[in-house]
GROMACS .gro file of C-alpha atoms in nm:
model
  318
    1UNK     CA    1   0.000   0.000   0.000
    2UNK     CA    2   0.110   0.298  -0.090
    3UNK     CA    3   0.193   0.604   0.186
    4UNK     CA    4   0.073   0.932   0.208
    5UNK     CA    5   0.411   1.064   0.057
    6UNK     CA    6   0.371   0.880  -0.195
    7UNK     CA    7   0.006   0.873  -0.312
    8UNK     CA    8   0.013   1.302  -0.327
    9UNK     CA    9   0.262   1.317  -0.661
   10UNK     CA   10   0.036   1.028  -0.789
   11UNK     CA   11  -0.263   1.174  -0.722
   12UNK     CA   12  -0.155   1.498  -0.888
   13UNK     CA   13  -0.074   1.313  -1.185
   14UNK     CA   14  -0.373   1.158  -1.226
   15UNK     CA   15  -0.591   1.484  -1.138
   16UNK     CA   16  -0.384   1.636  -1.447
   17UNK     CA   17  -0.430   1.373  -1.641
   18UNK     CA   18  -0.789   1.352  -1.616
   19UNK     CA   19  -0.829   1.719  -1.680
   20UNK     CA   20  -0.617   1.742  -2.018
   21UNK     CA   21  -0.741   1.468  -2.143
   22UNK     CA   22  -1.074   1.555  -2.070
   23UNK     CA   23  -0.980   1.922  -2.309
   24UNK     CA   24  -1.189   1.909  -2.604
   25UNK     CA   25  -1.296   2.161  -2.957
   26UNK     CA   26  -1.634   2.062  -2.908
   27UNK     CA   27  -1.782   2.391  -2.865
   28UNK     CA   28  -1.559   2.576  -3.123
   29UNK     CA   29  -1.613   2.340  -3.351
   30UNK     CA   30  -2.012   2.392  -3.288
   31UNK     CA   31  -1.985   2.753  -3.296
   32UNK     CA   32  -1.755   2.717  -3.647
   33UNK     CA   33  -2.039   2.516  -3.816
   34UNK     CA   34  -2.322   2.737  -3.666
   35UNK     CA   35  -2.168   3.066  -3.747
   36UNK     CA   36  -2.059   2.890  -4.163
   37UNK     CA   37  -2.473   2.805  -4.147
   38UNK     CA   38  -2.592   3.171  -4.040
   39UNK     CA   39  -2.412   3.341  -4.313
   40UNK     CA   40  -2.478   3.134  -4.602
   41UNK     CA   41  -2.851   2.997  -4.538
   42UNK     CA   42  -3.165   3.152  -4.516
   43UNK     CA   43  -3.153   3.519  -4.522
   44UNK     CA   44  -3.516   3.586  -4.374
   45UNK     CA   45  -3.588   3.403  -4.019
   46UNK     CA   46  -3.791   3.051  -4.007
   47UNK     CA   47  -3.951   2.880  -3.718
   48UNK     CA   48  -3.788   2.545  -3.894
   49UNK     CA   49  -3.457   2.711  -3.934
   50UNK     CA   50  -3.414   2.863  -3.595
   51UNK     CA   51  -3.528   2.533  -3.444
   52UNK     CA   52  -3.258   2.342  -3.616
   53UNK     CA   53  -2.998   2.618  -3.507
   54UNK     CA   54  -3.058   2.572  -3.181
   55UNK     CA   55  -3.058   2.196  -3.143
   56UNK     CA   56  -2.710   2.242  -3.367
   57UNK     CA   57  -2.587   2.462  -3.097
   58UNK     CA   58  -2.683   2.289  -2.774
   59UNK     CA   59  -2.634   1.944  -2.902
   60UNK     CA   60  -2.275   2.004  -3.069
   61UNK     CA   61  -2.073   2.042  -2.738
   62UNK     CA   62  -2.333   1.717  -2.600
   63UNK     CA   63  -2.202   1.486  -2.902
   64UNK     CA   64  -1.867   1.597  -3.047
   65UNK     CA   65  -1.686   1.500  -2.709
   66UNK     CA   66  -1.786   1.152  -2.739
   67UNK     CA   67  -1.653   1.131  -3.133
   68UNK     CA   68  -1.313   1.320  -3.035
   69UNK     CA   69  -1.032   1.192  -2.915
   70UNK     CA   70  -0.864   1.207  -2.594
   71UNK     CA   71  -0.715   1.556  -2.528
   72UNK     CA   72  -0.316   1.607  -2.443
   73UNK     CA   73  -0.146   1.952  -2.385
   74UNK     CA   74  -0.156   2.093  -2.753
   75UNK     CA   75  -0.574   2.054  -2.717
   76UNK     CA   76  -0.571   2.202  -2.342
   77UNK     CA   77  -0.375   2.530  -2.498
   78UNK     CA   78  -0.574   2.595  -2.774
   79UNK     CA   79  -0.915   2.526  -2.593
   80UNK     CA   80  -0.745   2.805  -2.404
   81UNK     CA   81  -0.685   3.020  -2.695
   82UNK     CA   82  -1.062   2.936  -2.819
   83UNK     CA   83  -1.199   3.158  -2.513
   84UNK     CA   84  -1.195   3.449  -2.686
   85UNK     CA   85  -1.263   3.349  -3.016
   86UNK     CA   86  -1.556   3.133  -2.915
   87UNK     CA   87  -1.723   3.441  -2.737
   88UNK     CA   88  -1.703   3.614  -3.133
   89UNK     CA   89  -1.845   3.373  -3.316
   90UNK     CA   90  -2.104   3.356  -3.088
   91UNK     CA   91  -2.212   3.750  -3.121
   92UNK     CA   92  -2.149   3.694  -3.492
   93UNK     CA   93  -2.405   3.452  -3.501
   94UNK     CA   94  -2.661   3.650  -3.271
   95UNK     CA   95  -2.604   3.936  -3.528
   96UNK     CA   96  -2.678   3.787  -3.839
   97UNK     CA   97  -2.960   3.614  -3.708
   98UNK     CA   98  -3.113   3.903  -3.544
   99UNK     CA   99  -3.133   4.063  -3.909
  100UNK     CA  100  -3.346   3.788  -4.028
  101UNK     CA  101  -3.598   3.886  -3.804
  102UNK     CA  102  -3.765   4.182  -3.984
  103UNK     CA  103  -3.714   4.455  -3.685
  104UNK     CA  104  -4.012   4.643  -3.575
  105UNK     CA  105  -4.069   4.946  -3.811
  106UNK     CA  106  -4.194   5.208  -3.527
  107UNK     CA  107  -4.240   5.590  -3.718
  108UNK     CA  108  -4.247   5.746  -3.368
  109UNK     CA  109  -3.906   5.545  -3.288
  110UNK     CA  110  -3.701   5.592  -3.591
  111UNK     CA  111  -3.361   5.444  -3.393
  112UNK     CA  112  -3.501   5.117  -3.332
  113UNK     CA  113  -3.340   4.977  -3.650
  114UNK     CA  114  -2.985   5.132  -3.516
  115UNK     CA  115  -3.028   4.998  -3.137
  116UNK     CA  116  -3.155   4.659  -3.248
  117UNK     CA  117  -2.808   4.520  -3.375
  118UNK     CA  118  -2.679   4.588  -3.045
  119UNK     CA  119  -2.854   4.294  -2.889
  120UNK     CA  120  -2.561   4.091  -3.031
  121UNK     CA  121  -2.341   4.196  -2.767
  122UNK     CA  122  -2.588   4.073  -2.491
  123UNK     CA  123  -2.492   3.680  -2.547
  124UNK     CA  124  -2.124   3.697  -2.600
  125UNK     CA  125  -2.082   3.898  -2.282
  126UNK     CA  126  -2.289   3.666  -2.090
  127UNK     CA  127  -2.077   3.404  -2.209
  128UNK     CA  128  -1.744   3.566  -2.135
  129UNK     CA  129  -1.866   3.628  -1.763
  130UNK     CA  130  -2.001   3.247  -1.722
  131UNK     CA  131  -1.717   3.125  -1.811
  132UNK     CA  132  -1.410   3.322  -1.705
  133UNK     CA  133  -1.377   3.153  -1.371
  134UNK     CA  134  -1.318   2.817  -1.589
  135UNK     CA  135  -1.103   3.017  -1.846
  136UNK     CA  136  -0.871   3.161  -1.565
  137UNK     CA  137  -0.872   2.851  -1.340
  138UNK     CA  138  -0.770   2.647  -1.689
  139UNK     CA  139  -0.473   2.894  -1.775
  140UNK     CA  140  -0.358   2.891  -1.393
  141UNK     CA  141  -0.310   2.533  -1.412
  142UNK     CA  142  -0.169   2.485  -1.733
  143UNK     CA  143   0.204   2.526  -1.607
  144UNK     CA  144   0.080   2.256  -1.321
  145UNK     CA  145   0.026   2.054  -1.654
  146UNK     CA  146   0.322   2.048  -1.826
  147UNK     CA  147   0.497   1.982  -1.561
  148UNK     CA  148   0.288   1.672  -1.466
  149UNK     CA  149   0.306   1.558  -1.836
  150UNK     CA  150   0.656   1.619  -1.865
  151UNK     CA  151   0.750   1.474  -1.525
  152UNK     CA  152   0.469   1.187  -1.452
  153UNK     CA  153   0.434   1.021  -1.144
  154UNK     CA  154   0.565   0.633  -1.164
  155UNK     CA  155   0.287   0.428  -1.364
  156UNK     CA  156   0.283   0.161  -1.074
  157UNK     CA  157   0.137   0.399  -0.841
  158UNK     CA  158  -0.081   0.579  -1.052
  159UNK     CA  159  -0.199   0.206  -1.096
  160UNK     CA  160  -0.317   0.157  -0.743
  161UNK     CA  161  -0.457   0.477  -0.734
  162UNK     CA  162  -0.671   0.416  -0.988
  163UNK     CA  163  -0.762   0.047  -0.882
  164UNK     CA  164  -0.860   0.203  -0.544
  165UNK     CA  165  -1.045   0.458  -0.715
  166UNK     CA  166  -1.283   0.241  -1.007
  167UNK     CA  167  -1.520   0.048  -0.767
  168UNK     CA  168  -1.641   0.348  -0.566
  169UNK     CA  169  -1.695   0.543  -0.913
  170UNK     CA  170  -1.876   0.270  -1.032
  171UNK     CA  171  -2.167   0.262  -0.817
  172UNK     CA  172  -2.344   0.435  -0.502
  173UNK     CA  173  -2.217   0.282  -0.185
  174UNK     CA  174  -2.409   0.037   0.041
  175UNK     CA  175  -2.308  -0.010   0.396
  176UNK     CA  176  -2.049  -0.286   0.360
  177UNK     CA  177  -1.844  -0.069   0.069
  178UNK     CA  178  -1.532   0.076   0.179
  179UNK     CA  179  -1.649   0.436   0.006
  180UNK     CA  180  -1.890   0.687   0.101
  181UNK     CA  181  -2.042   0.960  -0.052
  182UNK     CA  182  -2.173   1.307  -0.030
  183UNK     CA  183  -2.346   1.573  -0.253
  184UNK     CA  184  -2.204   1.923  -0.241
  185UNK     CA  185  -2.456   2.237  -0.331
  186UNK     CA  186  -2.376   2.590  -0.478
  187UNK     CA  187  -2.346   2.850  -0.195
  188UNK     CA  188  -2.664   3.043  -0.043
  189UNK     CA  189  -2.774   3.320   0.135
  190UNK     CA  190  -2.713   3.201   0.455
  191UNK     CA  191  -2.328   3.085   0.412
  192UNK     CA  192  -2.273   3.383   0.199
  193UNK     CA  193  -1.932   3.465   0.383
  194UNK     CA  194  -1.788   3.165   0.316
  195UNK     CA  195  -1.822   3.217  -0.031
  196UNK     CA  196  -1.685   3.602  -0.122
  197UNK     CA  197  -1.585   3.541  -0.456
  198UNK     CA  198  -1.796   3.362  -0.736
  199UNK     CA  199  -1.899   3.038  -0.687
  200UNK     CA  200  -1.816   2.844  -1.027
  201UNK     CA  201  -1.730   2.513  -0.892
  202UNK     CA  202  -1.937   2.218  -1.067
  203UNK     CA  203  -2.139   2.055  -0.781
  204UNK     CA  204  -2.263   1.735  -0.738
  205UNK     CA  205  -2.155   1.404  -0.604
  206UNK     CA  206  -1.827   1.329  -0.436
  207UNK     CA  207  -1.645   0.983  -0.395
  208UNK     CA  208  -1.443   0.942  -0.103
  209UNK     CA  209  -1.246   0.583  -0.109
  210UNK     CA  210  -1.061   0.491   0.216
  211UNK     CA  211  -0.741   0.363   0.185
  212UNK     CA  212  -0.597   0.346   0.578
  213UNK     CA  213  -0.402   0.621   0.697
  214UNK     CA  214  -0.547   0.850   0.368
  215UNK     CA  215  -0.848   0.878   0.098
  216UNK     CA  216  -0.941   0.950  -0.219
  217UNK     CA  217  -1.171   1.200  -0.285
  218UNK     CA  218  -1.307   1.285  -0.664
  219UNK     CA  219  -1.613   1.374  -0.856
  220UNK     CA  220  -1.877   1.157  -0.953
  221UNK     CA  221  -1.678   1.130  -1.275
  222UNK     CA  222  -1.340   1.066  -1.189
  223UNK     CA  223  -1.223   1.454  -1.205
  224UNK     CA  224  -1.064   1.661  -0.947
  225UNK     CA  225  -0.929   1.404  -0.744
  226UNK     CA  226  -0.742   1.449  -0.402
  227UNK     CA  227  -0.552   1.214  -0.126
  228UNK     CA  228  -0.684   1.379   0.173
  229UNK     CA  229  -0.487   1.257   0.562
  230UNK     CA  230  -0.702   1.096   0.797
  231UNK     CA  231  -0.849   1.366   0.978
  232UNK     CA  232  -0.812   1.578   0.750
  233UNK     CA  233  -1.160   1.564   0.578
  234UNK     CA  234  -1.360   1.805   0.823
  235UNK     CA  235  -1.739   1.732   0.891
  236UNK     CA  236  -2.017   1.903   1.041
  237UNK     CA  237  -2.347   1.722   0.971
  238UNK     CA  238  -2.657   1.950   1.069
  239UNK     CA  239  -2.844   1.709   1.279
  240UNK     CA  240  -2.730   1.373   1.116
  241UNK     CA  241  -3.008   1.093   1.226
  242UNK     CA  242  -3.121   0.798   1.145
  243UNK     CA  243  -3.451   0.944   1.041
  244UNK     CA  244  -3.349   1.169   0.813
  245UNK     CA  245  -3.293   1.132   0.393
  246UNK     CA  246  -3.059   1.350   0.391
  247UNK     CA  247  -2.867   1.682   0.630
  248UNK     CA  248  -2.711   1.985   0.548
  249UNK     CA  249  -2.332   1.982   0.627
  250UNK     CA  250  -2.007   2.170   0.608
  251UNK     CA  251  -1.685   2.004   0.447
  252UNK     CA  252  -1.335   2.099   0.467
  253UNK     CA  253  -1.053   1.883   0.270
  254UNK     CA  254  -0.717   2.049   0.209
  255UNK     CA  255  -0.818   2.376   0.010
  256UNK     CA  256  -1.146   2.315  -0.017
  257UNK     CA  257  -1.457   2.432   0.172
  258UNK     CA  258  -1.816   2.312   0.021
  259UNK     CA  259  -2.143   2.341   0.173
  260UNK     CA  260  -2.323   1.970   0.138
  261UNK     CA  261  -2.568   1.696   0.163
  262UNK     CA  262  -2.517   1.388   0.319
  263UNK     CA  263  -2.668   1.048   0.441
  264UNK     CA  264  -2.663   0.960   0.793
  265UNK     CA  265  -2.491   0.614   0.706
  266UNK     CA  266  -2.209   0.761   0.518
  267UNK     CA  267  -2.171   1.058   0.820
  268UNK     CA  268  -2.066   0.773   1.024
  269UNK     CA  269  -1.835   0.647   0.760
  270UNK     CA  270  -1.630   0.945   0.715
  271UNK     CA  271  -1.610   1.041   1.133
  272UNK     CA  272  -1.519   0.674   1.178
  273UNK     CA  273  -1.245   0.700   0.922
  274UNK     CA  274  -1.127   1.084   1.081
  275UNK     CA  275  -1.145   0.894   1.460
  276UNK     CA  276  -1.008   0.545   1.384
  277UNK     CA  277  -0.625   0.462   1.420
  278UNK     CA  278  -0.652   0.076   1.230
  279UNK     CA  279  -0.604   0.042   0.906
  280UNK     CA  280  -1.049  -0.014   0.856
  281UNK     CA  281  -1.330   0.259   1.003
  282UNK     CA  282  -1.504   0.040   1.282
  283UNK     CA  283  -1.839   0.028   1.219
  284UNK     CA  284  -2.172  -0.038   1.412
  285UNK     CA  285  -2.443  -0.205   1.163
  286UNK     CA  286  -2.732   0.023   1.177
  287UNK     CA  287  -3.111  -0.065   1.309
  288UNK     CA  288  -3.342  -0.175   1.071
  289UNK     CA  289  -3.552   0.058   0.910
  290UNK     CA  290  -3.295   0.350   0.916
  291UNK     CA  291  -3.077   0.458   0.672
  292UNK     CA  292  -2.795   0.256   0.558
  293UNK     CA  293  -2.960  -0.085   0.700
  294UNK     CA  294  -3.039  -0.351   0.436
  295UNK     CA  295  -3.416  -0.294   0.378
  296UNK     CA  296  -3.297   0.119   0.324
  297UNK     CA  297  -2.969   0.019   0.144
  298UNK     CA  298  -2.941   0.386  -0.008
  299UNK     CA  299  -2.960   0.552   0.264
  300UNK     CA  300  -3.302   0.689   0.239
  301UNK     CA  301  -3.575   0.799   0.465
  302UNK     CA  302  -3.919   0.874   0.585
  303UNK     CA  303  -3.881   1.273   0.622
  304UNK     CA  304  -3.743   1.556   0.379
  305UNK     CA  305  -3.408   1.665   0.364
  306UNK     CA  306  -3.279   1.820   0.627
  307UNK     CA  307  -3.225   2.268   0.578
  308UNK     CA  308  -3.179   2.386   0.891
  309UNK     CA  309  -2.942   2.643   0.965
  310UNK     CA  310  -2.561   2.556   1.030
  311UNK     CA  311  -2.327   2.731   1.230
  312UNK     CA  312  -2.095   2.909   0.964
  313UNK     CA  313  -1.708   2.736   1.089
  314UNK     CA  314  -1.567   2.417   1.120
  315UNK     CA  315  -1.455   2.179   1.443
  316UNK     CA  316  -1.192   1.928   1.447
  317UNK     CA  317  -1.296   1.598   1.408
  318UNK     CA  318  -1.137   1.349   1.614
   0.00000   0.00000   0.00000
């Protein structure tokens, strides 16, 4: 088994790996195609046309990643470089579309045919603000990148990693599995200083597979993986019973602070892991009929989730 030394340069590795390779021109290849079709079809608007423009638009960055292959560096950078140019084509497009629809011809407001171009800007800057976070989180890590590529981690451990990795991304967790699992949740009003800055994290479901002495944590979908210390995965579970679906909590793993959801049963999972010294979270079976127990094997339960308030800071577990 690998140590906690040695499981960090492998982890980084893979975390790289999975994110370059992951790089694809889906969406400037979409926005290519779309903006070739605006100028040289139809030159007076459709309900046919603009239906098939649309599905071209929001299905090309759905179905192109599955036909392209894997991305490496040289994709990563020019994905990069597509930022800007993606934002263009997509006021280009809004603009020539916009003069297919016959503007409103208004004698007592004569500019309306000089403000109504204008609109094009609307959609380009609402794409450049959606997605700069991603755009400057992307270009801060692509020196991380090349470094990982150039200097990988030894194959042997990435190996393990991912071994230790595959079963808890390839299925919820029951009771017996040595994974658990939690949702995390964009921030709200009532955390709002915890989160000064823009929220653009992707949230959703988190893996975390024990491994002893450290964990793996990563996405539903094998992304943004960590090794995270025992202990070092902080938890504060709003009222975690056996009654309850689901609670609110608080989690803290290295530099990372999320506001959650989580099942009772795999609350006790991760503050057995944080308290245990062994090599295996001891574990009480729960009763039957709450969450976690075999006739409620997902953890479910009677009442709603649980919203109430949380106090806005972390304790040490353990």
């Amino acid at each position: 088994m690998l140590t906690y030394e040695e499981a960090v340069p492998a982890t980084d590795y893979l975390r790289s790996r999975t994110e370059v390779q992951r790089a694809h021109l889906g969406g400037l290849l979409t926005l290519v195609v779309g903006a070739a079709c605006s100028y040289a079809f139809p030159r007076r608007a459709s309900v046919p046309w603009f239906l098939f423009l649309l599905l071209l638009l929001a299905l090309g960055p759905l179905v192109l990643p599955r036909l392209l292959p894997k991305g490496n560096l040289l994709t990563y950078r020019v994905v990069l470089l597509a930022y800007p140019i993606e934002g263009l084509l997509l006021g280009f497009i809004t603009y020539m579309e916009l003069w297919k629809v016959m503007p409103l011809d208004l004698p007592e407001l004569p500019t309306i045919n000089t403000v109504f171009p204008w609109l094009a800007l609307l959609p380009p800057i609402f794409y450049y603000v959606n997605q700069f976070p991603n755009f400057k989180r992307g270009l801060r890590r692509l020196k991380v990148h090349a470094v990982q590529w150039t200097h990988p981690a030894p194959q042997e451990h990435v190996k393990e990693l991912e071994e230790l990795l595959q079963p808890a991304l390839s299925r919820a967790p029951t009771y017996e599995d040595a994974w658990a699992t939690f949702h995390t949740v964009s921030a709200t009003l009532k955390n709002w200083k915890l989160y000064l800055q823009l929220d653009a994290e992707e949230h959703g479901e988190w893996r975390v597979a024990f491994n002893g002495p450290w964990a793996l944590l990563a996405f539903h979908d094998g992304t943004r993986v960590e090794a995270v210390r025992r202990g070092a995965l902080k938890l504060v579970a709003d009222d975690a019973q056996p009654g309850r679906r689901k609670s609110l909590c608080l989690l803290r793993w290295n530099a990372n602070l999320f506001e959650g959801r989580i099942t009772h049963d795999n609350f006790l999972k991760i503050r057995a892991w944080n308290a245990s010294t062994g090599e295996a979270p001891p574990r009480v079976p729960p009763a039957a009929g709450t969450p976690g127990s075999p006739d409620r094997p997902d953890g479910s339960g009677k009442p709603g989730d649980s919203y109430e308030s949380l106090p806005m800071h972390l304790e040490d577990e353990g």
